[in-house]
Tab-separated table of C-alpha atoms in Angstrom:
chain	number	residue	atom	x	y	z
E	1	MET	CA	-129.458	-25.316	-110.733
E	2	ASN	CA	-131.702	-28.201	-110.489
E	3	ARG	CA	-135.518	-28.731	-110.612
E	4	ARG	CA	-136.232	-28.359	-107.108
E	5	GLU	CA	-134.138	-25.320	-106.781
E	6	LEU	CA	-135.860	-23.545	-109.806
E	7	LEU	CA	-139.137	-24.058	-108.104
E	8	THR	CA	-138.465	-23.464	-104.540
E	9	LYS	CA	-136.901	-20.110	-105.500
E	10	GLY	CA	-140.218	-18.769	-106.704
E	11	ILE	CA	-142.963	-20.730	-104.960
E	12	ALA	CA	-142.361	-18.596	-101.677
E	13	THR	CA	-142.440	-15.720	-103.393
E	14	ALA	CA	-145.657	-16.506	-105.606
E	15	ALA	CA	-147.501	-17.498	-102.119
E	16	ALA	CA	-146.317	-14.111	-100.398
E	17	PHE	CA	-147.826	-12.328	-103.409
E	18	ALA	CA	-150.960	-14.181	-103.190
E	19	ALA	CA	-151.269	-13.741	-99.535
E	20	GLY	CA	-152.288	-10.039	-100.376
E	21	LEU	CA	-155.181	-11.001	-102.701
E	22	ARG	CA	-157.721	-10.410	-100.041
E	23	GLY	CA	-161.255	-11.393	-101.520
E	24	PRO	CA	-164.141	-12.532	-99.673
E	25	ASN	CA	-163.916	-15.567	-97.497
E	26	VAL	CA	-166.607	-17.594	-99.971
E	27	LEU	CA	-164.926	-20.724	-101.099
E	28	ALA	CA	-166.162	-23.841	-99.117
E	29	GLN	CA	-163.757	-26.015	-97.155
E	30	SER	CA	-164.199	-28.680	-99.504
E	31	LEU	CA	-162.170	-27.062	-102.281
E	32	LYS	CA	-159.156	-27.762	-99.975
E	33	LYS	CA	-160.032	-31.366	-100.930
E	34	GLU	CA	-158.816	-30.801	-104.498
E	35	SER	CA	-155.181	-31.368	-105.704
E	36	LEU	CA	-154.230	-27.846	-104.798
E	37	ASP	CA	-150.600	-28.067	-104.388
E	38	PHE	CA	-147.532	-26.993	-106.326
E	39	THR	CA	-146.376	-30.652	-107.967
E	40	PRO	CA	-145.693	-29.526	-111.582
E	41	GLY	CA	-144.066	-31.622	-114.006
E	42	ASP	CA	-140.887	-31.907	-115.710
E	43	VAL	CA	-139.666	-28.122	-115.470
E	44	CYS	CA	-137.588	-28.626	-118.678
E	45	THR	CA	-140.228	-29.913	-121.283
E	46	LEU	CA	-140.286	-27.883	-124.166
E	47	THR	CA	-143.572	-25.872	-124.188
E	48	CYS	CA	-145.661	-26.385	-127.282
E	49	ALA	CA	-147.524	-23.539	-129.420
E	50	ALA	CA	-151.252	-23.642	-129.664
E	51	THR	CA	-153.532	-21.009	-131.543
E	52	LEU	CA	-153.271	-17.273	-131.078
E	53	GLY	CA	-156.817	-16.852	-131.476
E	54	PRO	CA	-159.087	-13.960	-132.282
E	55	CYS	CA	-158.932	-12.030	-129.024
E	56	TYR	CA	-155.555	-11.020	-128.928
E	57	TYR	CA	-154.443	-7.198	-128.677
E	58	SER	CA	-151.132	-5.623	-129.664
E	59	GLY	CA	-151.588	-2.803	-127.165
E	60	THR	CA	-151.120	-4.669	-123.946
E	61	THR	CA	-148.862	-2.559	-121.257
E	62	VAL	CA	-146.325	-3.849	-119.153
E	63	ARG	CA	-148.021	-4.307	-115.522
E	64	GLN	CA	-148.474	-6.846	-112.694
E	65	ASP	CA	-151.988	-5.886	-111.708
E	66	ILE	CA	-154.149	-6.701	-114.724
E	67	THR	CA	-157.348	-6.650	-112.885
E	68	GLU	CA	-158.659	-3.080	-113.767
E	69	GLY	CA	-161.580	-3.576	-111.266
E	70	LYS	CA	-162.786	-6.737	-112.438
E	71	SER	CA	-164.756	-9.199	-110.059
E	72	GLY	CA	-163.856	-12.335	-109.429
E	73	LEU	CA	-161.718	-15.231	-107.369
E	74	PRO	CA	-158.400	-13.380	-107.008
E	75	MET	CA	-155.620	-15.250	-108.731
E	76	LEU	CA	-151.883	-14.860	-108.870
E	77	LEU	CA	-150.580	-16.267	-112.117
E	78	SER	CA	-146.754	-17.210	-111.681
E	79	PHE	CA	-144.737	-18.338	-114.672
E	80	LEU	CA	-141.363	-19.786	-114.503
E	81	ILE	CA	-139.427	-19.356	-117.741
E	82	VAL	CA	-136.486	-21.856	-118.292
E	83	ASP	CA	-134.154	-23.079	-121.279
E	84	ALA	CA	-135.571	-26.229	-122.390
E	85	ASP	CA	-131.994	-27.268	-123.254
E	86	THR	CA	-130.258	-26.212	-120.157
E	87	CYS	CA	-132.940	-26.009	-117.533
E	88	GLN	CA	-131.573	-22.527	-116.357
E	89	PRO	CA	-133.949	-19.804	-115.804
E	90	ILE	CA	-134.134	-17.292	-118.346
E	91	GLN	CA	-133.756	-13.394	-117.132
E	92	ASP	CA	-135.544	-10.504	-119.139
E	93	ALA	CA	-137.872	-12.736	-121.254
E	94	THR	CA	-141.289	-11.422	-121.522
E	95	ILE	CA	-144.865	-12.910	-121.142
E	96	ASP	CA	-147.672	-11.411	-122.521
E	97	ILE	CA	-151.012	-12.929	-121.319
E	98	TRP	CA	-154.935	-12.297	-122.036
E	99	HIS	CA	-158.007	-13.970	-120.706
E	100	ALA	CA	-161.790	-13.577	-120.562
E	101	ASP	CA	-163.361	-11.899	-117.431
E	102	ASN	CA	-166.013	-13.699	-115.079
E	103	SER	CA	-168.521	-13.498	-117.641
E	104	GLY	CA	-166.315	-14.964	-120.728
E	105	VAL	CA	-165.953	-11.130	-122.079
E	106	TYR	CA	-162.739	-9.858	-123.504
E	107	SER	CA	-161.281	-6.539	-123.416
E	108	ALA	CA	-159.935	-4.238	-126.165
E	109	PRO	CA	-161.075	-2.946	-129.481
E	110	ILE	CA	-160.573	-6.669	-131.315
E	111	ASN	CA	-162.428	-9.035	-133.045
E	112	ALA	CA	-166.244	-8.310	-132.333
E	113	MET	CA	-166.692	-12.005	-131.520
E	114	CYS	CA	-164.661	-11.501	-128.465
E	115	ASN	CA	-166.890	-9.056	-126.883
E	116	ALA	CA	-169.799	-8.662	-129.022
E	117	GLY	CA	-172.378	-5.911	-127.977
E	118	ASN	CA	-170.221	-4.776	-125.166
E	119	ALA	CA	-169.021	-1.066	-125.887
E	120	LEU	CA	-167.533	-0.802	-122.400
E	121	ALA	CA	-165.101	-4.100	-122.915
E	122	ARG	CA	-164.181	-2.623	-126.340
E	123	GLN	CA	-162.776	0.715	-124.533
E	124	GLN	CA	-160.975	-1.060	-121.635
E	125	THR	CA	-157.947	-3.334	-121.493
E	126	PHE	CA	-158.878	-5.642	-118.480
E	127	LEU	CA	-156.947	-8.758	-117.909
E	128	ARG	CA	-154.240	-8.167	-120.274
E	129	GLY	CA	-150.637	-7.605	-119.336
E	130	VAL	CA	-146.860	-7.935	-119.839
E	131	GLN	CA	-144.148	-8.850	-117.525
E	132	PRO	CA	-140.427	-9.392	-117.764
E	133	THR	CA	-138.825	-12.366	-116.135
E	134	ASP	CA	-136.352	-11.517	-112.913
E	135	SER	CA	-133.002	-13.059	-112.519
E	136	ASN	CA	-134.636	-16.113	-111.193
E	137	GLY	CA	-136.779	-16.450	-114.288
E	138	TRP	CA	-140.022	-15.641	-112.697
E	139	ALA	CA	-142.899	-13.384	-113.794
E	140	HIS	CA	-146.175	-12.896	-111.879
E	141	PHE	CA	-149.407	-11.413	-112.481
E	142	ASN	CA	-152.410	-10.230	-110.223
E	143	SER	CA	-155.606	-11.379	-112.053
E	144	ILE	CA	-159.013	-13.371	-111.535
E	145	TYR	CA	-159.809	-16.913	-112.100
E	146	PRO	CA	-161.249	-16.509	-115.892
E	147	GLY	CA	-164.793	-17.319	-116.809
E	148	TRP	CA	-165.884	-19.285	-119.909
E	149	TYR	CA	-167.709	-18.767	-122.905
E	150	SER	CA	-169.452	-21.244	-125.501
E	151	GLY	CA	-167.234	-23.558	-127.251
E	152	ARG	CA	-164.168	-22.960	-125.306
E	153	THR	CA	-162.950	-24.556	-121.720
E	154	THR	CA	-161.360	-22.302	-119.383
E	155	HIS	CA	-158.010	-21.016	-120.465
E	156	ILE	CA	-155.491	-18.358	-120.634
E	157	HIS	CA	-153.384	-17.142	-123.609
E	158	ALA	CA	-149.681	-16.242	-123.473
E	159	THR	CA	-147.130	-15.341	-125.969
E	160	ILE	CA	-143.181	-15.379	-124.454
E	161	ARG	CA	-140.391	-13.599	-126.034
E	162	ARG	CA	-136.677	-13.063	-126.084
E	163	THR	CA	-135.102	-9.932	-127.132
E	164	ASN	CA	-138.524	-9.016	-128.662
E	165	SER	CA	-138.917	-12.153	-130.694
E	166	GLU	CA	-141.437	-14.365	-130.402
E	167	MET	CA	-140.504	-17.804	-128.863
E	168	VAL	CA	-143.986	-19.462	-128.270
E	169	THR	CA	-147.591	-18.444	-128.331
E	170	THR	CA	-149.864	-20.875	-126.516
E	171	GLN	CA	-152.702	-21.354	-124.229
E	172	PHE	CA	-152.964	-22.732	-120.658
E	173	PHE	CA	-155.531	-24.483	-119.002
E	174	PHE	CA	-157.267	-25.267	-115.394
E	175	ALA	CA	-158.635	-28.910	-114.073
E	176	ASP	CA	-162.127	-29.087	-114.957
E	177	THR	CA	-163.256	-30.168	-111.415
E	178	LEU	CA	-161.559	-26.949	-110.143
E	179	SER	CA	-163.372	-24.636	-112.910
E	180	ASP	CA	-166.524	-26.423	-112.039
E	181	PHE	CA	-166.255	-25.814	-108.455
E	182	ILE	CA	-165.329	-22.310	-108.674
E	183	TYR	CA	-168.362	-21.520	-110.814
E	184	HIS	CA	-170.583	-23.311	-108.677
E	185	ASN	CA	-169.585	-21.695	-105.394
E	186	HIS	CA	-168.004	-18.070	-105.855
E	187	PRO	CA	-170.511	-15.532	-106.221
E	188	SER	CA	-169.050	-13.892	-109.050
E	189	TYR	CA	-169.285	-16.973	-111.453
E	190	THR	CA	-172.595	-18.617	-110.063
E	191	GLN	CA	-174.805	-16.833	-112.784
E	192	ARG	CA	-173.200	-19.267	-115.284
E	193	PRO	CA	-172.170	-22.210	-113.449
E	194	ASN	CA	-172.188	-24.854	-116.418
E	195	LYS	CA	-169.672	-24.482	-118.720
E	196	ASP	CA	-170.481	-25.955	-122.135
E	197	THR	CA	-166.921	-27.431	-123.042
E	198	THR	CA	-164.497	-29.480	-121.240
E	199	ASN	CA	-160.863	-30.076	-121.465
E	200	LEU	CA	-161.164	-33.201	-123.303
E	201	ASN	CA	-163.682	-31.715	-125.646
E	202	ASP	CA	-162.158	-28.086	-126.258
E	203	ASN	CA	-161.259	-27.540	-129.978
E	204	VAL	CA	-157.991	-26.606	-129.216
E	205	ILE	CA	-156.391	-28.953	-126.649
E	206	GLY	CA	-159.025	-31.313	-126.403
E	207	GLY	CA	-158.827	-35.191	-127.612
E	208	SER	CA	-157.134	-36.882	-124.632
E	209	ALA	CA	-155.821	-36.325	-121.108
E	210	SER	CA	-151.974	-36.743	-122.605
E	211	ARG	CA	-152.957	-33.825	-124.770
E	212	VAL	CA	-154.102	-31.617	-121.894
E	213	THR	CA	-151.848	-32.472	-119.184
E	214	PRO	CA	-148.736	-30.532	-120.399
E	215	PHE	CA	-150.799	-27.530	-120.559
E	216	LEU	CA	-152.353	-27.382	-117.434
E	217	PHE	CA	-151.487	-24.844	-114.400
E	218	THR	CA	-150.877	-25.914	-111.006
E	219	PRO	CA	-152.929	-24.199	-108.700
E	220	LYS	CA	-152.738	-23.875	-104.750
E	221	LEU	CA	-155.407	-22.002	-102.689
E	222	ILE	CA	-154.391	-19.616	-100.151
E	223	ASP	CA	-156.330	-18.876	-97.014
E	224	GLN	CA	-159.622	-19.873	-99.148
E	225	LYS	CA	-159.400	-16.273	-100.447
E	226	SER	CA	-157.259	-16.655	-103.488
E	227	LEU	CA	-155.646	-18.494	-105.842
E	228	VAL	CA	-151.993	-19.300	-107.196
E	229	ALA	CA	-151.645	-20.582	-110.580
E	230	LEU	CA	-148.269	-22.072	-111.373
E	231	LYS	CA	-146.968	-22.557	-114.702
E	232	VAL	CA	-143.281	-23.655	-115.812
E	233	ILE	CA	-142.592	-22.662	-119.473
E	234	ALA	CA	-139.489	-24.033	-121.333
E	235	ILE	CA	-138.321	-22.125	-124.533
E	236	ARG	CA	-135.241	-22.243	-126.775
E	237	SER	CA	-133.500	-19.617	-128.372
E	238	ALA	CA	-135.383	-20.175	-131.816
E	239	ARG	CA	-139.448	-19.974	-131.959
E	240	THR	CA	-140.662	-23.559	-130.592
E	241	THR	CA	-141.910	-25.704	-133.880
E	242	CYS	CA	-143.894	-28.504	-131.673
E	243	SER	CA	-147.529	-28.030	-131.625
E	244	ALA	CA	-150.500	-28.908	-129.241
């Protein structure tokens, strides 16, 4: 199966999922002028590791909808898991994701720096979930666009496993122009529009565009109401050793 076949098998499915994520029509037409199309890079490039971070929670459940009623721009996260050596899709791998809400707060009873002073967030498990990959290597999550918190650029954490063994733990990112536009124009984010860290000066992935690019989502806006964020993840049968 070649690169084009791998992608086209899942893109239609991703768009169909996202069409059902109906938020308010609040995004300006100018957002469509961004590079919002499915043009990911080489699908067989090995995905490198990045730090787990302090906000991981081991009690995450298997579910596609991880929103738990959180407000924000509806977003479908679509992941294609492939073998880095054969470029074939991997069935029954699992992907565990977690990210902050529109205010930059994480859920769960974890390190207090992740939700300091927010007792309710510590009792909830919003924006966390696990999904297995299907026969074509795809896994999807219904979520919202993540907010930011001081010192970090906008990001989503992920751990990919095969037969319950960790293959890679990493983080994925969005173009700064997309984040800035959403934070300044969507009502769920305008109370905190000016994030203080960009991709290039982030302490995990920053330093140069060449470091950031392999970890960027490929986004597509659906009907100006929801977003699909696509990421191809290439793993091997042993834990990834390359680092971000």
